Short mmCIF file of C-alpha atoms in Angstrom, two decimals:
data_model
loop_
_atom_site.label_atom_id
_atom_site.label_comp_id
_atom_site.label_asym_id
_atom_site.label_seq_id
_atom_site.Cartn_x
_atom_site.Cartn_y
_atom_site.Cartn_z
CA MET A 1 -85.75 -184.04 73.99
CA PRO A 2 -83.61 -186.49 72.23
CA ASP A 3 -83.34 -189.73 74.16
CA PRO A 4 -79.97 -190.11 75.19
CA VAL A 5 -79.99 -186.57 76.77
CA LEU A 6 -82.89 -187.44 78.68
CA PRO A 7 -80.59 -189.85 81.37
CA GLN A 8 -77.90 -186.98 81.61
CA ILE A 9 -80.76 -184.20 82.67
CA VAL A 10 -82.10 -186.56 85.24
CA LEU A 11 -78.59 -187.30 86.53
CA ILE A 12 -77.28 -184.12 86.57
CA TRP A 13 -80.95 -182.96 88.88
CA ALA A 14 -79.78 -185.48 91.42
CA GLY A 15 -76.22 -184.28 91.36
CA LEU A 16 -77.41 -180.60 91.92
CA LEU A 17 -79.87 -181.92 94.53
CA THR A 18 -76.97 -183.53 96.13
CA ILE A 19 -74.89 -180.45 96.32
CA ALA A 20 -77.91 -178.41 97.79
CA ALA A 21 -78.50 -180.86 100.36
CA LEU A 22 -74.55 -181.66 101.26
CA GLY A 23 -74.03 -177.95 101.19
CA ALA A 24 -76.51 -177.23 103.51
CA ARG A 25 -75.08 -179.46 106.03
CA GLU A 26 -71.67 -177.58 105.50
CA LEU A 27 -73.57 -174.26 106.07
CA TRP A 28 -75.24 -175.74 109.14
CA ARG A 29 -71.91 -176.64 110.48
CA ALA A 30 -70.26 -173.47 109.94
CA ARG A 31 -73.11 -171.27 111.44
CA ALA A 32 -70.66 -170.15 114.23
CA GLY A 33 -68.35 -168.62 111.75
CA LEU A 34 -71.12 -167.16 109.75
CA ARG A 35 -72.30 -165.17 112.65
CA THR A 36 -69.52 -163.51 112.78
CA ASP A 37 -68.28 -163.33 109.04
CA GLY A 38 -71.71 -163.35 107.14
CA TRP A 39 -72.08 -159.53 106.82
CA ALA A 40 -68.69 -159.35 105.53
CA ALA A 41 -69.44 -162.19 102.93
CA ALA A 42 -72.79 -160.51 102.26
CA ALA A 43 -71.12 -157.06 101.46
CA VAL A 44 -68.50 -159.28 98.99
CA PHE A 45 -71.52 -160.85 97.15
CA ALA A 46 -73.47 -157.59 96.90
CA ALA A 47 -70.18 -155.80 95.54
CA ALA A 48 -69.59 -158.81 93.10
CA LEU A 49 -73.38 -158.31 91.86
CA ALA A 50 -73.68 -155.21 91.44
CA GLY A 51 -70.77 -155.04 89.29
CA ARG A 52 -72.10 -157.52 87.53
CA LEU A 53 -75.22 -156.41 87.08
CA TRP A 54 -74.24 -152.92 86.26
CA ALA A 55 -70.99 -153.30 84.05
CA SER A 56 -72.39 -156.10 81.82
CA PRO A 57 -73.56 -155.48 78.58
CA TRP A 58 -76.92 -157.43 79.38
CA ALA A 59 -77.02 -159.12 75.92
CA VAL A 60 -76.06 -162.20 74.21
CA LEU A 61 -72.30 -162.29 73.89
CA HIS A 62 -71.74 -165.06 71.90
CA VAL A 63 -70.23 -163.80 67.97
CA ASN A 64 -71.34 -166.50 66.06
CA ALA A 65 -75.01 -167.13 66.94
CA HIS A 66 -74.67 -169.68 69.86
CA GLY A 67 -76.07 -168.10 72.67
CA TYR A 68 -79.54 -167.89 71.43
CA GLU A 69 -79.13 -172.04 71.14
CA TYR A 70 -78.04 -171.98 74.74
CA LEU A 71 -80.97 -169.83 76.06
CA ARG A 72 -83.53 -171.91 73.94
CA SER A 73 -81.93 -175.31 75.47
CA ALA A 74 -82.50 -173.44 79.27
CA PHE A 75 -85.81 -172.61 78.02
CA THR A 76 -87.20 -176.23 76.23
CA LEU A 77 -84.76 -178.62 77.24
CA GLU A 78 -84.22 -178.93 73.55
CA GLY A 79 -80.62 -178.82 71.81
CA CYS A 80 -78.45 -179.82 74.59
CA PHE A 81 -75.20 -179.93 73.32
CA TYR A 82 -72.35 -182.70 72.62
CA LYS A 83 -70.85 -180.54 75.77
CA GLY A 84 -72.86 -181.67 78.12
CA ALA A 85 -76.73 -180.84 79.36
CA GLY A 86 -75.28 -179.42 82.58
CA TYR A 87 -76.47 -175.69 81.12
CA CYS A 88 -79.82 -176.53 80.15
CA ALA A 89 -80.43 -178.66 83.61
CA PHE A 90 -79.64 -175.92 85.75
CA PHE A 91 -81.32 -173.17 84.04
CA HIS A 92 -84.57 -174.83 82.73
CA PRO A 93 -86.01 -175.10 86.31
CA LEU A 94 -85.28 -171.44 87.33
CA THR A 95 -86.66 -170.14 83.87
CA ALA A 96 -89.54 -172.32 84.13
CA LEU A 97 -90.33 -170.70 87.80
CA PHE A 98 -88.81 -167.06 87.26
CA GLY A 99 -90.06 -166.76 83.33
CA ARG A 100 -88.73 -167.67 79.93
CA SER A 101 -86.76 -164.87 79.28
CA PRO A 102 -83.09 -163.92 78.92
CA ASP A 103 -83.16 -161.47 81.91
CA THR A 104 -83.50 -164.77 84.11
CA VAL A 105 -80.60 -166.31 82.68
CA PHE A 106 -78.55 -163.17 82.80
CA THR A 107 -79.62 -162.34 86.41
CA ALA A 108 -78.77 -165.84 87.41
CA ASN A 109 -75.32 -165.88 86.03
CA ALA A 110 -74.46 -162.48 87.83
CA ALA A 111 -75.74 -163.64 91.06
CA LEU A 112 -73.25 -167.36 90.01
CA GLY A 113 -70.58 -165.26 89.42
CA ALA A 114 -70.94 -163.11 92.81
CA LEU A 115 -71.11 -166.71 94.45
CA GLY A 116 -67.83 -167.56 93.00
CA ALA A 117 -66.16 -164.46 94.59
CA VAL A 118 -67.51 -165.42 98.02
CA LEU A 119 -66.54 -168.98 97.79
CA LEU A 120 -62.86 -167.72 97.72
CA VAL A 121 -63.10 -166.92 101.36
CA PRO A 122 -63.61 -170.24 102.56
CA ILE A 123 -61.04 -171.88 99.68
CA GLY A 124 -58.44 -169.26 100.71
CA ARG A 125 -58.70 -170.01 104.16
CA LEU A 126 -57.92 -173.64 103.67
CA LEU A 127 -55.23 -172.66 100.96
CA LEU A 128 -53.49 -169.79 102.77
CA GLY A 129 -54.83 -169.71 106.26
CA ALA A 130 -56.59 -167.45 108.41
CA GLY A 131 -56.11 -163.42 108.03
CA ILE A 132 -56.55 -161.05 105.20
CA GLY A 133 -55.75 -162.82 101.91
CA PRO A 134 -59.03 -164.99 101.53
CA TRP A 135 -60.72 -161.92 101.94
CA ALA A 136 -58.35 -159.55 99.44
CA ALA A 137 -58.69 -162.58 96.96
CA ALA A 138 -62.74 -162.27 97.19
CA LEU A 139 -62.58 -158.79 96.82
CA ALA A 140 -60.31 -158.57 93.45
CA CYS A 141 -62.60 -161.62 92.14
CA ALA A 142 -65.73 -159.24 92.86
CA LEU A 143 -64.02 -156.28 91.40
CA PHE A 144 -62.30 -157.97 88.30
CA PRO A 145 -63.71 -156.68 84.82
CA PRO A 146 -63.69 -159.17 82.72
CA LEU A 147 -65.70 -160.95 85.29
CA TRP A 148 -68.30 -158.12 85.20
CA ARG A 149 -68.47 -158.20 81.39
CA LEU A 150 -69.35 -162.28 81.19
CA GLY A 151 -71.79 -161.95 84.43
CA GLY A 152 -74.85 -160.90 82.95
CA THR A 153 -74.65 -162.98 79.50
CA GLU A 154 -75.99 -166.19 78.76
CA ASP A 155 -72.44 -167.84 78.75
CA MET A 156 -71.99 -171.02 80.20
CA TYR A 157 -68.73 -170.49 82.57
CA PRO A 158 -70.16 -168.85 85.27
CA LEU A 159 -72.25 -172.18 86.22
CA ALA A 160 -69.11 -174.21 85.38
CA THR A 161 -66.95 -172.31 87.53
CA VAL A 162 -69.06 -171.76 90.65
CA LEU A 163 -69.16 -175.66 90.34
CA ALA A 164 -65.64 -176.37 90.17
CA LEU A 165 -64.77 -173.76 92.90
CA GLY A 166 -67.41 -175.98 94.69
CA SER A 167 -65.31 -178.95 94.12
CA LEU A 168 -62.03 -177.12 95.09
CA TRP A 169 -63.47 -176.06 98.35
CA ALA A 170 -64.92 -179.53 99.15
CA TRP A 171 -61.80 -181.31 98.35
CA LEU A 172 -59.54 -179.23 100.12
CA ALA A 173 -61.77 -179.45 102.92
CA ALA A 174 -61.65 -183.22 103.06
CA LEU A 175 -57.79 -183.14 102.79
CA ARG A 176 -57.59 -181.06 105.62
CA GLU A 177 -60.29 -181.37 107.95
CA GLY A 178 -61.49 -184.91 106.87
CA GLY A 179 -65.04 -185.91 105.73
CA LEU A 180 -66.51 -188.85 103.18
CA SER A 181 -69.13 -186.48 102.48
CA ARG A 182 -67.05 -183.86 101.39
CA HIS A 183 -65.40 -185.93 98.75
CA ILE A 184 -68.86 -186.86 97.57
CA LEU A 185 -69.51 -183.01 97.24
CA ALA A 186 -66.35 -182.57 95.16
CA ALA A 187 -67.28 -185.59 92.81
CA ALA A 188 -70.99 -184.12 92.85
CA CYS A 189 -69.63 -180.52 92.06
CA LEU A 190 -67.01 -181.60 89.39
CA GLY A 191 -69.31 -183.76 87.46
CA ALA A 192 -71.70 -181.33 86.86
CA SER A 193 -69.11 -178.47 85.91
CA MET A 194 -67.67 -181.01 83.40
CA GLN A 195 -71.17 -181.49 81.75
CA THR A 196 -71.49 -177.83 81.61
CA ARG A 197 -68.16 -177.13 79.95
CA PRO A 198 -65.90 -180.60 79.48
CA ASP A 199 -63.04 -178.70 79.06
CA MET A 200 -63.15 -178.23 83.27
CA LEU A 201 -61.22 -181.63 83.04
CA GLY A 202 -58.23 -179.52 83.76
CA TRP A 203 -59.60 -179.12 87.11
CA ILE A 204 -59.04 -182.94 87.86
CA ILE A 205 -55.25 -181.69 87.54
CA LEU A 206 -55.86 -178.71 89.70
CA LEU A 207 -57.31 -181.18 92.23
CA VAL A 208 -54.46 -183.29 92.29
CA LEU A 209 -51.82 -180.40 92.97
CA CYS A 210 -53.55 -179.60 96.05
CA LEU A 211 -52.60 -183.17 97.51
CA PRO A 212 -49.27 -182.11 99.39
CA LEU A 213 -51.69 -179.68 101.47
CA SER A 214 -53.60 -182.90 103.02
CA LEU A 215 -53.59 -183.33 106.75
CA ARG A 216 -55.42 -186.73 106.86
CA PRO A 217 -54.07 -190.23 106.54
CA ARG A 218 -53.58 -191.86 103.00
CA GLY A 219 -55.70 -194.58 103.43
CA GLU A 220 -58.47 -192.16 104.38
CA VAL A 221 -57.97 -189.75 101.72
CA LEU A 222 -57.78 -192.74 99.17
CA ARG A 223 -60.97 -194.18 100.26
CA GLY A 224 -62.54 -190.74 100.23
CA ALA A 225 -61.17 -190.52 96.61
CA ALA A 226 -62.53 -193.81 95.76
CA ALA A 227 -65.90 -192.76 96.68
CA GLY A 228 -65.97 -189.41 95.09
CA ALA A 229 -64.66 -191.29 91.63
CA LEU A 230 -67.66 -193.79 92.21
CA CYS A 231 -70.29 -190.89 92.79
CA PHE A 232 -68.59 -189.14 89.56
CA ALA A 233 -69.05 -192.11 87.58
CA VAL A 234 -72.61 -192.69 88.41
CA LEU A 235 -73.50 -188.83 87.96
CA ALA A 236 -71.36 -188.55 84.62
CA GLY A 237 -71.82 -191.99 83.16
CA PRO A 238 -74.43 -191.35 80.36
CA TRP A 239 -72.99 -187.88 79.31
CA ALA A 240 -69.19 -189.78 79.32
CA PHE A 241 -70.70 -192.70 77.01
CA SER A 242 -72.45 -190.27 74.76
CA LEU A 243 -69.04 -188.53 74.59
CA LEU A 244 -67.04 -191.39 73.92
CA GLY A 245 -69.75 -192.62 70.97
CA THR A 246 -69.46 -189.04 69.40
CA LEU A 247 -65.56 -189.07 69.49
CA ALA A 248 -65.98 -192.52 67.97
CA GLY A 249 -68.00 -191.35 65.18
CA ASP A 250 -65.70 -188.48 64.06
CA PRO A 251 -62.92 -187.89 66.23
CA GLY A 252 -61.18 -185.23 64.75
CA SER A 253 -63.83 -182.84 64.33
CA THR A 254 -65.17 -183.82 68.26
CA VAL A 255 -61.49 -183.41 69.58
CA GLN A 256 -61.42 -179.67 67.86
CA ARG A 257 -65.07 -178.91 68.92
CA LEU A 258 -64.36 -179.67 72.63
CA PHE A 259 -61.08 -179.00 73.01
CA PRO A 260 -59.83 -175.70 71.31
CA ALA A 261 -56.71 -175.81 72.46
CA SER A 262 -55.67 -177.66 69.10
CA ALA A 263 -55.83 -174.78 67.42
CA PRO A 264 -52.25 -172.97 66.66
CA VAL A 265 -51.05 -171.24 69.83
CA ALA A 266 -51.18 -167.74 70.30
CA LEU A 267 -48.84 -164.77 71.80
CA PRO A 268 -48.59 -164.95 75.56
CA GLY A 269 -50.35 -161.16 75.28
CA ASP A 270 -53.59 -163.11 74.52
CA ALA A 271 -53.87 -163.92 78.55
CA VAL A 272 -56.23 -161.85 79.82
CA ILE A 273 -54.49 -161.50 83.18
CA LEU A 274 -51.57 -160.02 80.99
CA ASP A 275 -53.42 -157.63 79.26
CA ARG A 276 -53.72 -154.12 80.83
CA ARG A 277 -56.62 -153.52 79.14
CA TRP A 278 -59.00 -155.62 81.17
CA THR A 279 -56.20 -156.08 84.29
CA PRO A 280 -55.30 -153.41 86.53
CA PRO A 281 -51.47 -153.27 86.88
CA PHE A 282 -52.13 -153.12 90.64
CA LEU A 283 -53.32 -156.75 90.29
CA TRP A 284 -49.74 -157.73 88.61
CA LEU A 285 -48.11 -156.35 91.84
CA LEU A 286 -50.41 -158.44 93.85
CA PHE A 287 -49.73 -161.61 91.99
CA ALA A 288 -46.10 -161.02 92.23
CA ALA A 289 -46.21 -160.28 95.89
CA GLY A 290 -48.26 -163.67 96.51
CA ALA A 291 -45.90 -165.75 94.65
CA TRP A 292 -42.83 -164.08 96.44
CA GLN A 293 -44.47 -164.63 99.80
CA LEU A 294 -45.51 -168.44 99.26
CA TRP A 295 -42.28 -168.93 97.68
CA LYS A 296 -40.27 -167.56 100.63
CA ALA A 297 -42.74 -169.50 103.17
CA ARG A 298 -42.27 -172.87 101.14
CA HIS A 299 -46.11 -173.19 101.42
CA TRP A 300 -47.51 -175.68 99.05
CA ALA A 301 -50.24 -173.40 98.14
CA LEU A 302 -48.10 -172.22 95.62
CA LEU A 303 -48.09 -175.37 93.53
CA PRO A 304 -51.93 -175.39 92.94
CA LEU A 305 -52.03 -171.81 92.28
CA LEU A 306 -49.29 -171.49 89.72
CA ALA A 307 -49.31 -174.52 87.93
CA GLY A 308 -53.33 -174.86 88.28
CA ILE A 309 -53.89 -171.44 86.46
CA PRO A 310 -52.66 -173.04 83.24
CA ALA A 311 -54.14 -176.45 84.03
CA VAL A 312 -57.71 -175.27 84.59
CA ALA A 313 -57.29 -172.49 81.63
CA TRP A 314 -55.18 -173.92 78.73
CA GLN A 315 -57.21 -172.26 76.30
CA ILE A 316 -54.56 -169.32 77.52
CA LEU A 317 -52.52 -170.82 74.39
CA VAL A 318 -55.17 -171.19 72.22
CA GLN A 319 -55.23 -169.03 68.75
CA ASN A 320 -57.25 -165.55 69.90
CA ASN A 321 -60.56 -165.96 68.26
CA GLY A 322 -61.94 -162.43 69.40
CA GLU A 323 -61.92 -160.78 72.38
CA PHE A 324 -65.20 -162.71 73.77
CA GLU A 325 -63.62 -166.11 73.12
CA ARG A 326 -60.65 -164.92 75.11
CA LEU A 327 -62.60 -164.12 78.20
CA ARG A 328 -64.84 -166.89 78.62
CA LEU A 329 -62.35 -169.37 77.60
CA GLN A 330 -59.84 -167.86 80.20
CA SER A 331 -62.32 -167.53 83.17
CA PRO A 332 -61.93 -170.44 85.04
CA SER A 333 -58.21 -169.02 85.75
CA PHE A 334 -59.32 -165.89 87.09
CA ALA A 335 -60.23 -167.11 90.89
CA LEU A 336 -57.00 -169.20 91.10
CA ALA A 337 -55.06 -165.40 90.14
CA MET A 338 -57.18 -163.75 92.49
CA LEU A 339 -56.13 -165.97 95.22
CA LEU A 340 -52.20 -165.56 94.28
CA ALA A 341 -53.65 -161.61 94.52
CA GLY A 342 -54.95 -162.34 97.80
CA ALA A 343 -51.59 -163.90 98.94
CA GLY A 344 -50.01 -160.92 97.78
CA ALA A 345 -51.98 -158.45 99.83
CA ALA A 346 -51.53 -160.13 102.94
CA GLY A 347 -47.61 -160.36 102.31
CA LEU A 348 -47.97 -156.34 101.60
CA GLU A 349 -49.73 -156.06 105.27
CA ALA A 350 -47.30 -157.98 106.81
CA LEU A 351 -44.28 -155.87 105.43
CA ALA A 352 -46.06 -152.75 106.45
CA PRO A 353 -45.46 -151.35 110.22
CA GLY A 354 -48.32 -152.03 112.80
CA ARG A 355 -49.87 -148.65 112.63
CA TRP A 356 -49.56 -148.46 108.56
CA ARG A 357 -51.16 -151.81 107.95
CA ARG A 358 -54.91 -150.83 107.84
CA THR A 359 -53.78 -148.08 105.52
CA VAL A 360 -52.05 -150.46 103.40
CA LEU A 361 -55.23 -152.33 103.17
CA VAL A 362 -57.75 -149.59 102.45
CA LEU A 363 -55.48 -148.08 99.51
CA SER A 364 -54.90 -151.59 98.13
CA ALA A 365 -58.89 -151.79 98.19
CA ALA A 366 -59.16 -147.98 96.74
CA LEU A 367 -56.61 -149.28 93.82
CA LEU A 368 -58.68 -152.22 92.85
CA SER A 369 -61.78 -150.31 92.90
CA ALA A 370 -60.63 -147.26 90.70
CA GLY A 371 -58.67 -149.90 88.14
CA ALA A 372 -62.43 -151.82 87.91
CA TRP A 373 -64.02 -148.06 87.69
CA ALA A 374 -61.77 -147.28 84.77
CA ARG A 375 -62.60 -150.34 82.83
CA VAL A 376 -66.44 -150.08 83.20
CA PRO A 377 -66.83 -148.84 79.54
CA LEU A 378 -64.69 -151.59 78.44
CA ALA A 379 -66.70 -154.39 80.34
CA ARG A 380 -70.20 -153.03 79.19
CA GLN A 381 -69.26 -152.07 75.61
CA ALA A 382 -71.89 -153.35 73.06
CA GLN A 383 -70.25 -155.10 69.97
CA ASN A 384 -71.81 -156.16 67.15
CA ALA A 385 -73.40 -159.24 68.70
CA GLN A 386 -74.96 -157.12 71.49
CA LEU A 387 -76.04 -154.24 68.98
CA GLU A 388 -77.85 -157.03 67.16
CA TYR A 389 -79.56 -158.69 70.08
CA GLY A 390 -80.86 -155.10 71.08
CA PHE A 391 -82.28 -154.44 67.65
CA LEU A 392 -84.19 -157.66 67.82
CA ARG A 393 -85.36 -157.14 71.77
CA ARG A 394 -86.65 -153.70 70.68
CA SER A 395 -88.10 -154.43 67.25
CA LEU A 396 -89.37 -158.28 67.14
CA PRO A 397 -92.35 -157.61 69.53
CA SER A 398 -93.38 -154.49 68.09
CA LEU A 399 -93.28 -155.97 64.20
CA PRO A 400 -96.43 -155.39 62.05
CA ALA A 401 -98.35 -158.61 61.31
CA ALA A 402 -96.97 -161.21 59.68
CA ARG A 403 -97.17 -164.90 59.39
CA THR A 404 -93.86 -166.01 58.20
CA ILE A 405 -89.96 -164.58 59.31
CA VAL A 406 -87.38 -165.62 56.52
CA MET A 407 -83.85 -165.94 58.32
CA PRO A 408 -80.55 -166.54 56.79
CA ASP A 409 -79.39 -170.19 56.43
CA ARG A 410 -78.45 -171.72 59.54
CA PHE A 411 -75.01 -172.58 58.37
CA MET A 412 -73.07 -170.56 55.63
CA ALA A 413 -69.37 -170.42 54.65
CA GLY A 414 -69.05 -174.32 54.83
CA ARG A 415 -70.45 -174.28 58.70
CA ALA A 416 -67.79 -171.66 59.73
CA LEU A 417 -70.67 -169.34 60.07
CA SER A 418 -73.84 -169.91 62.32
CA THR A 419 -76.94 -167.82 62.53
CA GLU A 420 -79.85 -168.54 65.23
CA PHE A 421 -82.83 -166.39 66.28
CA PRO A 422 -84.67 -165.55 69.33
CA THR A 423 -87.34 -167.97 68.64
CA TRP A 424 -89.02 -166.87 71.92
CA TRP A 425 -89.98 -163.74 70.64
CA LEU A 426 -91.50 -165.02 67.33
CA GLY A 427 -95.44 -164.64 68.66
CA GLY A 428 -96.64 -167.55 67.13
CA ARG A 429 -94.96 -166.47 63.37
CA THR A 430 -93.52 -169.52 61.59
CA LEU A 431 -89.51 -169.27 61.06
CA VAL A 432 -88.07 -170.52 58.10
CA GLN A 433 -84.61 -170.56 56.48
CA LEU A 434 -83.83 -168.59 53.16
CA SER A 435 -82.43 -171.60 51.10
CA ARG A 436 -85.75 -173.36 52.04
CA PHE A 437 -87.83 -170.64 51.49
CA LEU A 438 -86.75 -169.80 47.91
CA GLN A 439 -87.00 -173.47 46.67
CA ALA A 440 -90.72 -173.38 47.55
CA PRO A 441 -91.92 -169.86 48.62
CA GLN A 442 -95.52 -170.12 47.89
CA ALA A 443 -95.74 -172.48 50.99
CA ALA A 444 -94.83 -169.91 53.05
CA PRO A 445 -97.79 -168.14 54.74
CA GLU A 446 -98.03 -164.40 53.73
CA PRO A 447 -97.43 -161.61 54.75
CA ARG A 448 -93.80 -162.54 54.98
CA LEU A 449 -90.45 -160.67 56.36
CA PHE A 450 -87.17 -161.24 55.53
CA TYR A 451 -84.42 -160.50 58.22
CA SER A 452 -80.96 -159.54 57.41
CA GLY A 453 -78.64 -159.86 60.23
CA LEU A 454 -75.28 -159.71 61.34
CA SER A 455 -74.58 -163.07 59.65
CA CYS A 456 -75.31 -161.63 56.34
CA GLN A 457 -72.67 -159.12 56.84
CA THR A 458 -70.13 -161.47 58.18
CA PHE A 459 -67.18 -163.26 56.40
CA ALA A 460 -65.29 -166.24 57.60
CA GLN A 461 -61.28 -165.23 58.06
CA GLN A 462 -60.42 -167.73 54.87
CA GLU A 463 -63.18 -165.58 52.81
CA ALA A 464 -63.12 -163.12 50.36
CA PRO A 465 -65.82 -160.50 51.56
CA ALA A 466 -68.19 -159.28 49.01
CA PRO A 467 -67.56 -156.08 47.58
CA ASP A 468 -71.00 -154.49 49.28
CA GLY A 469 -69.96 -156.37 52.43
CA VAL A 470 -73.21 -158.45 52.17
CA ARG A 471 -73.12 -162.53 51.90
CA PRO A 472 -74.20 -163.52 48.45
CA GLU A 473 -76.23 -166.02 50.26
CA CYS A 474 -78.63 -162.94 51.65
CA ARG A 475 -78.30 -161.26 48.24
CA ALA A 476 -79.92 -164.42 46.60
CA VAL A 477 -83.35 -163.44 47.95
CA GLU A 478 -83.53 -160.27 45.86
CA LYS A 479 -83.43 -162.27 42.44
CA GLY A 480 -87.36 -163.13 43.19
CA PHE A 481 -88.58 -160.44 45.50
CA ARG A 482 -88.28 -156.53 46.44
CA LEU A 483 -87.23 -155.80 49.98
CA ASP A 484 -89.26 -152.94 51.64
CA PRO A 485 -88.25 -152.03 54.77
CA VAL A 486 -90.53 -152.27 57.91
CA VAL A 487 -88.00 -151.49 60.52
CA GLU A 488 -84.45 -150.95 59.94
CA GLU A 489 -81.42 -149.53 62.23
CA ALA A 490 -77.69 -149.02 61.39
CA PHE A 491 -74.77 -148.43 63.99
CA PRO A 492 -71.01 -148.30 63.54
CA ASN A 493 -69.30 -151.48 63.32
CA VAL A 494 -67.98 -152.70 66.39
CA PRO A 495 -66.45 -156.08 65.44
CA ASP A 496 -65.24 -158.75 68.02
CA GLY A 497 -62.22 -160.07 65.71
CA PHE A 498 -63.68 -163.29 65.58
CA MET A 499 -65.09 -163.27 62.16
CA ARG A 500 -64.70 -160.55 59.53
CA VAL A 501 -67.21 -157.54 59.12
CA PRO A 502 -66.11 -155.64 56.51
CA ASN A 503 -68.13 -152.56 56.53
CA ASP A 504 -67.83 -149.53 58.38
CA VAL A 505 -71.94 -149.72 59.34
CA VAL A 506 -73.84 -152.77 60.34
CA ARG A 507 -77.34 -152.71 59.38
CA PHE A 508 -80.13 -154.76 60.75
CA GLY A 509 -83.59 -154.81 59.15
CA PHE A 510 -86.63 -156.55 58.41
CA TYR A 511 -87.91 -156.34 55.26
CA ARG A 512 -91.48 -157.35 53.78
CA LEU A 513 -91.10 -159.77 50.68
CA GLU A 514 -92.88 -158.54 47.39
CA PRO A 515 -92.63 -160.56 44.32
CA ARG A 516 -90.98 -158.75 41.67
CA ARG A 517 -93.09 -158.42 38.50
CA SER A 518 -90.47 -158.90 36.15
CA GLY A 519 -89.11 -161.80 37.20
CA LYS A 520 -90.70 -164.95 38.58
CA ALA A 521 -90.00 -165.92 42.08
CA ARG A 522 -87.89 -168.70 42.55
#
């Protein structure tokens, strides 16, 4: 583990323990309400968890191989990224306790997403008041298909978003009901969230937009905010200094990696909540009804909800880099959109005559459920990256004896294309990159297998694909070696839209490397 990362991890663990302690204190305070609402909250959690466990592809989603890096960092605490060590610091104890398997991370992410849906109930009560609105928001979040797809995966956003929602609840509770510990809880949650995904910086704007909702004296709010800022500085200080050092060394590259909104602006249709493929149209009615209801009531909650959506997910304006990028980068905004939908459901209930109110609520829940059900095939669709993950999961444990596996180079196409490998399934085999192997093939112990995967058939948008659809870097091994198939599978090409995969069929396989008799291996 690099030395600069160790202080970050230790302080994140301290922050997570602080969150657990203060969160437990808040639950104890709310124990009377839990007796009446506990079963309803458990039902929302169960519905959200079931959707994420059932409708998720249950595979690595990152198209450009980074998902394998994320999982390895969770298992080993190595490779924690410039974006912050929050992800590996959170998941490492879980994988140590429940098994160093992707399934542990997938299950935990599904549970985090379900917890985020439940958190909309107390947040909604502070923003919208009592009534059906907060519960409708939680149900809409539990049944939102894009969040189902992200749930049972390796992605960072379920953790970052639930921490950010925790900060929003604590901040609103401090503004409405007071309590210095709530300011500290908000700061600890926000610090851990930003060290998981730095683009959660936009959440600070959302918290500022909530200030008009305050019922506490200005001096009390300022003192609490100062205490929270001090807590944030302590918990996130090493990460911030490391980030500033990286920024100073290579400002252009760092800004583009951390804040991809510097990319060209996309069309509004790239917003997931405006895409009928992902968002049931009934939700649009609830969004509009919620905005109208809050505007008519001159409710200050309209400001953080409407302005907060682009503030926390300004990646809506980012150039579309594929389906998965759209879903994950915009996912922090989904919870706020569901709160707006909850306000809409409350407005529709208020408009209905007394004896029809229950019918309106039941019909709304049925329409949300039907819209989600119709999008299950889309949510769980296996694209190329998930097909490759499934192939590796099936084939690696059953490979014949081999001492060396040769993989494509870590970076190709000028570092636009990256390759990773699930090293936790290697079973003691040596892993070597292709270019290094070709420089000194005799140094690699035999028998040797070459893995030809998705990266060998992928080209950056600015590249001209090879006529046969295979990268020349991967073809280079055939000059000195014959490839004898050991295990091979072919699938219809289901692209994500991020990179170019020219062939109609993608082929994954492990091939035994046999030196060519007619040529000297290089």
